CSV table of C-alpha atoms and ligand atoms in Angstrom, one decimal:
chain,number,residue,atom,x,y,z
A,1,MET,CA,26.8,152.0,48.0
A,2,THR,CA,25.3,153.6,44.9
A,3,ASN,CA,27.0,154.3,41.6
A,4,GLU,CA,24.6,157.2,41.1
A,5,SER,CA,26.1,160.5,39.9
A,6,PRO,CA,26.4,163.3,42.5
A,7,GLU,CA,24.2,165.5,40.3
A,8,ASN,CA,21.5,162.9,40.3
A,9,TYR,CA,21.8,162.5,44.0
A,10,ILE,CA,21.5,166.3,44.6
A,11,HIS,CA,18.6,166.5,42.3
A,12,LYS,CA,16.8,163.8,44.5
A,13,LEU,CA,17.7,165.6,47.7
A,14,ARG,CA,16.3,168.8,46.2
A,15,GLN,CA,13.0,167.1,45.4
A,16,LEU,CA,12.8,165.8,49.0
A,17,VAL,CA,13.4,169.3,50.3
A,18,GLU,CA,10.8,170.7,48.0
A,19,LEU,CA,8.3,168.0,49.0
A,20,SER,CA,8.9,168.7,52.7
A,21,ARG,CA,8.2,172.4,52.0
A,22,GLN,CA,4.9,171.5,50.4
A,23,LEU,CA,4.0,169.2,53.2
A,24,SER,CA,4.7,171.8,55.8
A,25,GLN,CA,2.1,174.0,54.2
A,26,GLY,CA,-0.5,171.5,55.3
A,27,GLY,CA,-3.8,170.7,53.4
A,28,GLU,CA,-6.0,167.7,53.0
A,29,LEU,CA,-4.3,164.4,53.9
A,30,GLU,CA,-5.0,162.3,50.9
A,31,PRO,CA,-3.5,164.7,48.3
A,32,LEU,CA,-0.4,165.0,50.5
A,33,LEU,CA,0.0,161.2,50.7
A,34,GLN,CA,-0.6,161.0,47.0
A,35,LEU,CA,2.3,163.4,46.4
A,36,ILE,CA,4.5,161.3,48.7
A,37,VAL,CA,3.8,158.1,46.7
A,38,GLU,CA,4.3,159.8,43.4
A,39,THR,CA,7.7,161.2,44.6
A,40,ALA,CA,8.6,157.7,46.0
A,41,CYS,CA,7.9,156.2,42.5
A,42,GLU,CA,10.0,158.8,40.8
A,43,LEU,CA,12.9,158.9,43.1
A,44,THR,CA,13.3,155.2,43.5
A,45,GLU,CA,12.4,154.4,39.9
A,46,SER,CA,9.6,152.1,41.0
A,47,GLN,CA,6.6,150.9,39.0
A,48,ALA,CA,4.3,151.8,41.8
A,49,SER,CA,4.1,153.0,45.4
A,50,SER,CA,1.4,153.0,47.9
A,51,ILE,CA,0.5,154.0,51.5
A,52,ALA,CA,-1.8,152.0,53.6
A,53,LEU,CA,-2.9,153.2,57.1
A,54,PHE,CA,-3.9,151.0,60.0
A,55,GLU,CA,-7.6,150.9,60.5
A,56,LYS,CA,-8.6,150.4,64.2
A,57,GLU,CA,-12.1,149.1,63.5
A,58,THR,CA,-10.9,146.2,61.4
A,59,GLY,CA,-7.3,145.7,62.6
A,60,LEU,CA,-6.2,145.7,59.0
A,61,LEU,CA,-4.2,148.1,56.7
A,62,LYS,CA,-6.3,150.2,54.3
A,63,PHE,CA,-4.9,151.8,51.1
A,64,VAL,CA,-5.2,155.6,51.1
A,65,ALA,CA,-2.7,156.5,48.4
A,66,ALA,CA,-1.5,154.5,45.3
A,67,PRO,CA,-1.0,155.1,41.6
A,68,ARG,CA,-3.9,157.3,40.5
A,69,SER,CA,-5.3,154.7,38.0
A,70,GLN,CA,-5.5,152.0,40.8
A,71,ILE,CA,-6.4,153.9,44.0
A,72,GLU,CA,-10.2,153.5,43.6
A,73,ARG,CA,-10.0,149.8,43.2
A,74,LEU,CA,-7.4,149.4,46.0
A,75,ARG,CA,-9.5,151.4,48.5
A,76,ARG,CA,-11.8,148.4,48.7
A,77,PHE,CA,-8.9,146.2,49.9
A,78,ARG,CA,-7.6,145.6,53.4
A,79,ILE,CA,-4.2,144.1,53.9
A,80,PRO,CA,-3.9,141.6,56.8
A,81,LEU,CA,-1.1,142.1,59.3
A,82,GLU,CA,-0.3,138.4,59.2
A,83,ASN,CA,1.1,136.9,55.9
A,84,SER,CA,1.8,140.2,54.2
A,85,LEU,CA,5.0,142.2,53.8
A,86,ALA,CA,3.3,145.4,54.7
A,87,GLY,CA,1.9,143.7,57.8
A,88,LYS,CA,5.4,142.4,58.6
A,89,ALA,CA,6.9,145.9,58.3
A,90,PHE,CA,4.1,147.2,60.5
A,91,ARG,CA,4.2,144.5,63.1
A,92,GLU,CA,8.0,144.4,63.4
A,93,SER,CA,8.5,148.2,63.1
A,94,ARG,CA,11.2,147.9,60.6
A,95,THR,CA,11.8,148.2,56.9
A,96,VAL,CA,11.4,145.0,54.9
A,97,ILE,CA,13.1,144.6,51.6
A,98,ILE,CA,12.4,141.8,49.1
A,99,GLN,CA,14.4,141.9,45.9
A,100,ASP,CA,12.7,138.8,44.4
A,101,THR,CA,9.2,138.1,45.5
A,102,SER,CA,9.0,134.7,43.8
A,103,GLN,CA,11.0,133.3,46.8
A,104,GLU,CA,8.7,135.0,49.3
A,105,PRO,CA,5.8,133.1,50.8
A,106,ASP,CA,4.7,136.1,52.9
A,107,LEU,CA,3.5,138.2,50.1
A,108,PHE,CA,-0.1,139.1,50.1
A,109,ARG,CA,-1.0,138.2,46.5
A,110,THR,CA,-4.6,139.2,46.4
A,111,VAL,CA,-3.6,142.8,45.7
A,112,ASP,CA,-1.7,141.6,42.6
A,113,TYR,CA,-4.9,140.3,41.0
A,114,GLU,CA,-6.2,143.9,41.2
A,115,LEU,CA,-3.1,145.5,39.7
A,116,PRO,CA,-2.0,145.5,36.1
A,117,PHE,CA,1.4,144.0,37.1
A,118,VAL,CA,2.9,141.3,39.3
A,119,THR,CA,4.9,142.3,42.3
A,120,GLN,CA,8.5,141.3,41.8
A,121,SER,CA,10.5,143.5,44.2
A,122,VAL,CA,9.2,145.4,47.3
A,123,VAL,CA,10.4,147.7,50.0
A,124,ALA,CA,7.9,148.2,52.9
A,125,VAL,CA,8.6,150.9,55.4
A,126,PRO,CA,6.5,151.4,58.6
A,127,LEU,CA,4.9,154.8,59.2
A,128,ILE,CA,5.8,155.5,62.9
A,129,TYR,CA,5.2,158.8,64.7
A,130,GLN,CA,6.7,158.7,68.2
A,131,ASP,CA,5.1,155.5,69.6
A,132,SER,CA,2.2,155.4,67.2
A,133,HIS,CA,2.3,152.8,64.4
A,134,LEU,CA,0.2,154.5,61.7
A,135,GLY,CA,0.7,152.5,58.5
A,136,VAL,CA,3.1,151.4,55.8
A,137,LEU,CA,4.7,152.9,52.7
A,138,GLU,CA,5.6,150.5,50.0
A,139,ALA,CA,7.5,150.8,46.7
A,140,VAL,CA,7.2,147.9,44.2
A,141,ASN,CA,9.2,146.8,41.1
A,142,LYS,CA,12.4,148.7,40.7
A,143,GLN,CA,12.8,149.5,37.0
A,144,ASP,CA,14.5,147.0,34.8
A,145,ASN,CA,14.3,144.3,37.5
A,146,ALA,CA,17.1,146.1,39.3
A,147,HIS,CA,17.6,145.7,43.0
A,148,TYR,CA,16.6,148.4,45.5
A,149,THR,CA,19.7,150.3,46.7
A,150,GLU,CA,20.6,151.7,50.1
A,151,GLU,CA,19.8,155.2,48.7
A,152,ASP,CA,16.3,154.0,47.7
A,153,VAL,CA,15.7,152.7,51.2
A,154,THR,CA,16.9,156.0,52.7
A,155,ILE,CA,14.6,157.9,50.4
A,156,LEU,CA,11.7,155.7,51.2
A,157,GLU,CA,12.3,155.9,55.0
A,158,THR,CA,12.5,159.7,54.7
A,159,LEU,CA,9.2,159.8,52.7
A,160,ALA,CA,7.7,157.4,55.3
A,161,SER,CA,8.6,159.8,58.1
A,162,PHE,CA,7.1,162.7,56.1
A,163,ALA,CA,3.9,160.7,55.7
A,164,ALA,CA,3.9,159.8,59.4
A,165,VAL,CA,4.1,163.5,60.3
A,166,ALA,CA,1.3,164.3,57.8
A,167,VAL,CA,-0.9,161.5,59.2
A,168,ASN,CA,-0.3,162.5,62.8
A,169,ASN,CA,-1.1,166.2,62.1
A,170,TRP,CA,-4.2,165.2,60.3
A,171,MET,CA,-5.3,163.0,63.3
A,172,LEU,CA,-4.6,165.8,65.7
A,173,ALA,CA,-6.6,168.2,63.5
A,174,ILE,CA,-9.5,165.8,63.6
A,175,ASP,CA,-9.3,165.4,67.4
A,176,LEU,CA,-9.2,169.1,67.7
A,177,HIS,CA,-12.1,169.6,65.4
A,178,MET,CA,-14.1,167.0,67.4
A,179,ALA,CA,-13.2,168.6,70.7
A,180,TYR,CA,-14.3,172.0,69.4
A,181,GLN,CA,-17.5,170.5,68.1
A,182,GLU,CA,-18.2,168.9,71.5
A,183,LEU,CA,-17.4,172.2,73.2
A,184,ALA,CA,-19.8,174.1,70.9
A,185,ASP,CA,-22.5,171.5,71.5
A,186,GLN,CA,-22.0,171.8,75.2
A,187,ASP,CA,-22.1,175.6,75.0
A,188,GLN,CA,-25.3,175.4,73.0
A,189,LYS,CA,-26.9,173.1,75.6
A,190,LYS,CA,-25.7,175.3,78.4
A,191,ALA,CA,-27.2,178.4,76.7
A,192,ASP,CA,-30.5,176.6,76.0
A,193,PHE,CA,-30.7,175.5,79.6
A,194,ILE,CA,-29.9,179.0,80.9
A,195,THR,CA,-32.5,180.5,78.6
A,196,ASN,CA,-35.1,178.0,79.8
A,197,VAL,CA,-34.4,178.4,83.5
A,198,SER,CA,-34.3,182.2,83.3
A,199,ARG,CA,-37.7,182.1,81.4
A,200,LYS,CA,-39.2,179.8,84.0
A,201,PHE,CA,-38.1,182.0,86.9
A,202,ARG,CA,-39.7,185.1,85.5
A,203,SER,CA,-43.3,184.5,86.3
A,204,PRO,CA,-42.9,183.4,90.0
A,205,LEU,CA,-40.4,186.3,90.4
A,206,GLY,CA,-43.0,188.7,89.0
A,207,LEU,CA,-45.5,187.5,91.5
A,208,ILE,CA,-43.1,187.9,94.4
A,209,LEU,CA,-42.2,191.4,93.2
A,210,GLY,CA,-45.8,192.4,92.8
A,211,HIS,CA,-46.9,191.1,96.3
A,212,ALA,CA,-43.8,192.5,98.0
A,213,GLY,CA,-44.5,195.9,96.4
A,214,PHE,CA,-48.1,195.7,97.6
A,215,LEU,CA,-47.0,194.8,101.1
A,216,GLN,CA,-44.5,197.7,101.1
A,217,GLU,CA,-47.3,200.1,100.3
A,218,ALA,CA,-49.6,198.5,102.9
A,219,VAL,CA,-47.0,198.7,105.6
A,220,GLY,CA,-46.0,202.2,104.8
A,221,PHE,CA,-43.2,203.2,107.2
A,222,GLY,CA,-44.5,200.9,109.9
A,223,ARG,CA,-43.3,197.6,111.3
A,224,TYR,CA,-41.3,195.2,109.1
A,225,ARG,CA,-40.7,198.0,106.6
A,226,GLN,CA,-36.9,197.4,106.7
A,227,GLN,CA,-37.3,193.7,106.1
A,228,LEU,CA,-39.6,194.3,103.2
A,229,ASP,CA,-37.2,196.8,101.7
A,230,ILE,CA,-34.4,194.1,101.9
A,231,LEU,CA,-36.7,191.5,100.4
A,232,LEU,CA,-37.7,193.8,97.5
A,233,GLN,CA,-34.1,194.9,96.9
A,234,ASN,CA,-32.8,191.4,96.7
A,235,THR,CA,-35.7,190.2,94.5
A,236,LEU,CA,-34.9,193.1,92.2
A,237,ARG,CA,-31.2,191.9,92.1
A,238,ILE,CA,-32.4,188.4,91.0
A,239,LYS,CA,-34.6,190.0,88.3
A,240,ASP,CA,-31.5,192.0,87.1
A,241,MET,CA,-29.5,188.8,86.9
A,242,LEU,CA,-32.3,187.1,84.9
A,243,ASP,CA,-32.5,190.1,82.6
A,244,GLU,CA,-28.7,189.8,82.0
A,245,LEU,CA,-29.0,186.1,81.3
A,246,ALA,CA,-31.7,186.7,78.8
A,247,VAL,CA,-30.0,189.5,76.8
A,248,PRO,CA,-27.4,187.6,74.8
A,249,GLU,CA,-29.8,185.0,73.6
A,250,ALA,CA,-32.5,187.4,72.7
A,251,ASP,CA,-30.0,189.5,70.9
A,252,ARG,CA,-28.6,186.7,69.0
A,253,LEU,CA,-32.0,186.0,67.6
A,254,ARG,CA,-32.6,189.6,66.8
A,255,ALA,CA,-29.0,190.2,65.7
A,256,HIS,CA,-30.0,190.7,62.1
A,257,MET,CA,-32.6,193.3,62.9
A,258,VAL,CA,-31.1,196.5,64.5
A,259,PHE,CA,-33.2,199.5,64.6
A,260,ARG,CA,-30.9,202.1,63.2
A,261,GLN,CA,-31.5,205.8,63.5
A,262,PRO,CA,-29.2,208.8,63.9
A,263,LEU,CA,-28.1,209.1,67.5
A,264,ILE,CA,-26.1,211.9,69.1
A,265,ILE,CA,-23.5,209.9,71.0
A,266,ASN,CA,-22.7,212.9,73.3
A,267,GLU,CA,-26.2,212.8,74.7
A,268,ILE,CA,-26.3,209.0,75.3
A,269,VAL,CA,-22.9,209.1,77.1
A,270,LYS,CA,-23.9,212.0,79.3
A,271,ASP,CA,-27.2,210.4,80.2
A,272,VAL,CA,-25.8,207.0,81.0
A,273,ALA,CA,-22.9,208.5,83.0
A,274,GLN,CA,-25.2,210.8,85.0
A,275,SER,CA,-27.3,207.7,86.0
A,276,PHE,CA,-24.2,206.4,87.8
A,277,ARG,CA,-23.6,209.6,89.8
A,278,ASN,CA,-25.2,208.2,93.0
A,279,ALA,CA,-23.4,204.8,92.8
A,280,ALA,CA,-20.1,206.7,92.4
A,281,ALA,CA,-20.8,209.1,95.2
A,282,ASN,CA,-21.7,206.2,97.5
A,283,LYS,CA,-18.2,205.0,97.1
A,284,ASP,CA,-16.7,208.4,97.2
A,285,ILE,CA,-15.5,207.9,93.6
A,286,SER,CA,-15.0,211.0,91.4
A,287,LEU,CA,-16.9,210.4,88.2
A,288,LYS,CA,-15.7,212.8,85.4
A,289,ILE,CA,-17.4,213.1,82.0
A,290,SER,CA,-15.5,214.6,79.1
A,291,VAL,CA,-17.6,215.0,76.0
A,292,PRO,CA,-16.8,217.4,73.1
A,293,ASP,CA,-19.2,220.2,72.3
A,294,GLU,CA,-19.4,219.1,68.7
A,295,GLU,CA,-22.3,216.7,68.2
A,296,ILE,CA,-21.2,213.3,67.1
A,297,ILE,CA,-23.7,211.3,65.2
A,298,VAL,CA,-23.7,207.5,64.9
A,299,SER,CA,-26.4,205.3,63.5
A,300,GLY,CA,-27.9,202.6,65.7
A,301,ASP,CA,-30.0,201.7,68.7
A,302,ALA,CA,-29.6,204.1,71.7
A,303,GLU,CA,-30.8,201.5,74.2
A,304,LYS,CA,-28.2,199.0,73.1
A,305,ILE,CA,-25.3,201.5,73.2
A,306,ALA,CA,-26.6,202.6,76.7
A,307,ILE,CA,-26.6,199.0,77.9
A,308,ALA,CA,-23.0,198.5,76.7
A,309,LEU,CA,-21.7,201.7,78.3
A,310,GLY,CA,-23.8,201.1,81.5
A,311,ASN,CA,-22.1,197.7,81.9
A,312,LEU,CA,-18.6,199.3,81.6
A,313,LEU,CA,-19.5,202.0,84.1
A,314,LYS,CA,-21.0,199.6,86.6
A,315,ASN,CA,-17.8,197.5,86.5
A,316,ALA,CA,-15.6,200.6,86.7
A,317,ILE,CA,-17.3,201.6,89.9
A,318,LEU,CA,-17.5,198.1,91.3
A,319,TYR,CA,-13.8,197.3,90.7
A,320,THR,CA,-12.5,200.6,91.9
A,321,ASN,CA,-11.7,201.2,95.6
A,322,THR,CA,-13.4,203.9,97.7
A,323,GLY,CA,-11.9,207.4,96.8
A,324,GLY,CA,-10.9,206.3,93.3
A,325,ARG,CA,-11.5,208.0,89.9
A,326,VAL,CA,-13.5,207.1,86.9
A,327,LEU,CA,-13.4,209.1,83.7
A,328,VAL,CA,-15.8,208.7,80.8
A,329,GLN,CA,-14.5,210.2,77.6
A,330,VAL,CA,-15.8,210.7,74.0
A,331,GLU,CA,-13.4,211.5,71.2
A,332,LYS,CA,-14.1,211.9,67.5
A,333,LEU,CA,-11.7,210.0,65.2
A,334,PRO,CA,-11.7,209.8,61.4
A,335,GLY,CA,-14.8,207.7,60.6
A,336,TYR,CA,-15.3,206.6,64.2
A,337,VAL,CA,-16.2,207.8,67.6
A,338,LYS,CA,-14.3,206.4,70.5
A,339,VAL,CA,-15.9,206.1,73.9
A,340,SER,CA,-13.7,205.1,76.9
A,341,VAL,CA,-14.3,204.4,80.5
A,342,ALA,CA,-11.1,204.6,82.5
A,343,ASP,CA,-10.7,203.8,86.2
A,344,ASN,CA,-7.8,203.6,88.6
A,345,GLY,CA,-9.2,200.5,90.2
A,346,ILE,CA,-7.9,197.0,90.9
A,347,GLY,CA,-7.1,196.3,87.2
A,348,ILE,CA,-7.2,192.9,85.5
A,349,PRO,CA,-4.4,190.3,85.6
A,350,ALA,CA,-2.7,190.0,82.2
A,351,GLY,CA,-3.7,186.3,81.9
A,352,ASP,CA,-7.4,187.1,82.2
A,353,ILE,CA,-7.5,189.9,79.7
A,354,PRO,CA,-7.9,187.7,76.6
A,355,HIS,CA,-11.0,186.0,78.1
A,356,ILE,CA,-12.6,189.0,79.7
A,357,PHE,CA,-15.3,189.4,77.0
A,358,GLU,CA,-16.3,185.7,77.1
A,359,ARG,CA,-19.7,184.8,78.5
A,360,PHE,CA,-19.6,183.8,82.2
A,361,TYR,CA,-15.9,184.6,82.5
A,362,GLN,CA,-15.0,186.1,85.8
A,363,VAL,CA,-11.5,186.9,87.2
A,364,LYS,CA,-10.9,184.4,90.0
A,365,SER,CA,-8.9,186.9,92.1
A,366,HIS,CA,-11.9,189.4,92.0
A,367,ALA,CA,-14.3,186.9,93.5
A,368,ASN,CA,-14.7,188.9,96.7
A,369,ARG,CA,-15.8,192.0,94.7
A,370,ARG,CA,-18.6,190.5,92.9
A,371,LEU,CA,-22.1,191.7,93.7
A,372,ALA,CA,-24.8,190.7,91.3
A,373,GLY,CA,-22.4,189.8,88.5
A,374,LEU,CA,-22.7,186.6,86.5
A,375,GLY,CA,-19.8,187.3,84.2
A,376,LEU,CA,-22.1,188.5,81.4
A,377,GLY,CA,-21.8,192.3,81.5
A,378,LEU,CA,-18.8,192.5,79.2
A,379,ALA,CA,-20.1,189.7,76.9
A,380,VAL,CA,-23.3,191.7,76.5
A,381,ALA,CA,-21.5,194.9,75.9
A,382,LYS,CA,-19.4,193.2,73.2
A,383,ILE,CA,-22.6,191.9,71.4
A,384,MET,CA,-24.2,195.4,71.6
A,385,ILE,CA,-21.1,197.2,70.2
A,386,GLU,CA,-20.5,194.6,67.4
A,387,LEU,CA,-24.1,194.8,66.4
A,388,HIS,CA,-23.3,198.4,65.4
A,389,GLY,CA,-20.2,197.4,63.4
A,390,GLY,CA,-18.1,198.6,66.3
A,391,GLN,CA,-15.2,197.1,68.3
A,392,ILE,CA,-14.6,196.9,72.0
A,393,TRP,CA,-11.4,196.2,73.9
A,394,VAL,CA,-9.6,196.9,77.2
A,395,GLU,CA,-6.2,198.0,78.4
A,396,SER,CA,-5.5,197.2,82.0
A,397,THR,CA,-2.7,196.9,84.6
A,398,GLU,CA,-3.3,195.0,87.8
A,399,ASP,CA,-3.5,197.4,90.8
A,400,LYS,CA,-3.3,200.4,88.5
A,401,GLY,CA,-6.6,200.4,86.7
A,402,SER,CA,-8.4,199.6,83.5
A,403,THR,CA,-9.6,201.5,80.4
A,404,PHE,CA,-12.4,199.9,78.5
A,405,MET,CA,-12.9,201.4,75.0
A,406,PHE,CA,-15.2,201.0,72.1
A,407,LEU,CA,-15.4,202.4,68.6
A,408,LEU,CA,-18.6,203.1,66.7
A,409,PRO,CA,-18.6,204.0,63.1
A,410,LEU,CA,-19.9,207.6,62.4
A,411,MET,CA,-23.1,207.9,60.5
A,412,THR,CA,-22.2,208.5,56.9
A,413,ALA,CA,-23.8,211.6,55.2
A,414,GLY,CA,-27.1,210.9,53.5
A,415,ALA,CA,-28.0,207.9,55.7
A,416,GLU,CA,-31.6,208.0,56.7
A,417,ASP,CA,-33.8,206.5,59.4
A,418,THR,CA,-34.2,202.9,58.4
A,419,LEU,CA,-35.0,199.4,59.6
A,420,GLU,CA,-31.9,197.7,58.3
A,421,SER,CA,-30.5,194.3,58.2
A,422,THR,CA,-27.0,193.7,59.5
A,423,PRO,CA,-25.1,190.5,59.4
A,424,ALA,CA,-25.5,188.3,62.5
B,501,ADP,P1,-19.3,190.5,86.2
B,501,ADP,O1,-20.8,190.4,86.1
B,501,ADP,O2,-18.7,189.4,86.9
B,501,ADP,O3,-18.8,191.8,86.6
B,501,ADP,P2,-18.4,191.1,83.5
B,501,ADP,O4,-18.6,190.4,82.2
B,501,ADP,O5,-19.0,192.5,83.6
B,501,ADP,O6,-18.9,190.2,84.7
B,501,ADP,O7,-16.9,191.2,83.8
B,501,ADP,C1,-16.1,190.1,83.7
B,501,ADP,C2,-15.0,190.2,84.8
B,501,ADP,O8,-14.0,191.2,84.4
B,501,ADP,C3,-15.4,190.6,86.1
B,501,ADP,O9,-15.8,189.5,86.9
B,501,ADP,C4,-14.2,191.3,86.7
B,501,ADP,O10,-13.4,190.4,87.4
B,501,ADP,C5,-13.5,191.8,85.5
B,501,ADP,N1,-13.7,193.3,85.2
B,501,ADP,C6,-14.6,193.9,84.4
B,501,ADP,N2,-14.4,195.2,84.5
B,501,ADP,C7,-13.4,195.5,85.3
B,501,ADP,C8,-12.7,196.7,85.7
B,501,ADP,N3,-13.2,197.9,85.3
B,501,ADP,N4,-11.7,196.6,86.5
B,501,ADP,C9,-11.3,195.3,86.9
B,501,ADP,N5,-11.8,194.2,86.6
B,501,ADP,C10,-12.9,194.2,85.8
């Protein structure tokens, strides 16, 4: 046991607690490990302390933290797992304590030549996280040639477990970063592929549409008219899908150039909603439009706002059963206008709501409802609204209905018609 005073012991415990608080705040790995070795030196009164991590490529231990004056030189070194104390602690997964190294043939002396002192006493503690052997923490030369005590070993083992957690967190963060990177690359490849394919489909589709239109006129109301109508209708559906595919890419490129001019939002909403009258009537859905008399002016691109609202309305009618209700509402709020599209349709399962605005996301349980959809309508609406500095979101309950809402900033007094840059 130790003959250390209780005050001293409590002071050391406090330092360990403080260190664990700092470590829990995260940060770059090496400064954290540096802090750990400095604390190890101080609390165990050692001349030096270091951390070496296992390097998969070489199968050796590599220094990553050591006394500041020596770390640059030590970084060049690798410690073999055989014939070294660090290697022994690592291989055998246990703390190795040597109070007098002159009796120790196992010591890896090459490091000594690089250090301004000779190793006399050592404690080597393996860094283990669950089943992973990550490296070794060492403390060397207890002050005044004293022996390392049980408390020293406990402190070093505590610090080694802090270091193991920090290393493990760092490795997880790297894995996560790489996985994100890979996903982003795949996303980009997918987007490029889709853009290419949709572009390539356009000219043959244009030809089919042109010739089918010509045949339709030639045939008039005669034979094969019905077949030609179906042909044309479905070709137009394919064209709509290709247009949908092309929008997000095109807009990303043009994102920084939005043609901004004063727009009366009341008019846009009324026009777009009116254009869905027939679609709603075909399903016996009551479509109500509630727009205030006071003109509400926003600054932006009418076509883009119309696309966003049109996509919300298309969905509201598509995902509402025959005989249902859809309400389009405009409300003026301080600094913003809020446009909402509420339906009493099938609603969205809670688990799907966070993903609903992602590109190509479709609710699995709605598969039988999908007509021409590609899971892009809401993603496009989001881009359009955010291009205007707005926000879009949804509140929905399964089997009860959904309310999609977006906010657009009101045009500030004095703003003029301009071709403005906005952040992408
Ligand atoms: P899609 O082209 O498949 O309709 P969207 O991006 O427009 O793609 O919508 C994504 C998914 O969100 C849809 O597949 C649908 O399941 C769900 N959804 C969108 N709007 C509604 C709504 N008003 N009611 C219920 N579900 C909806």
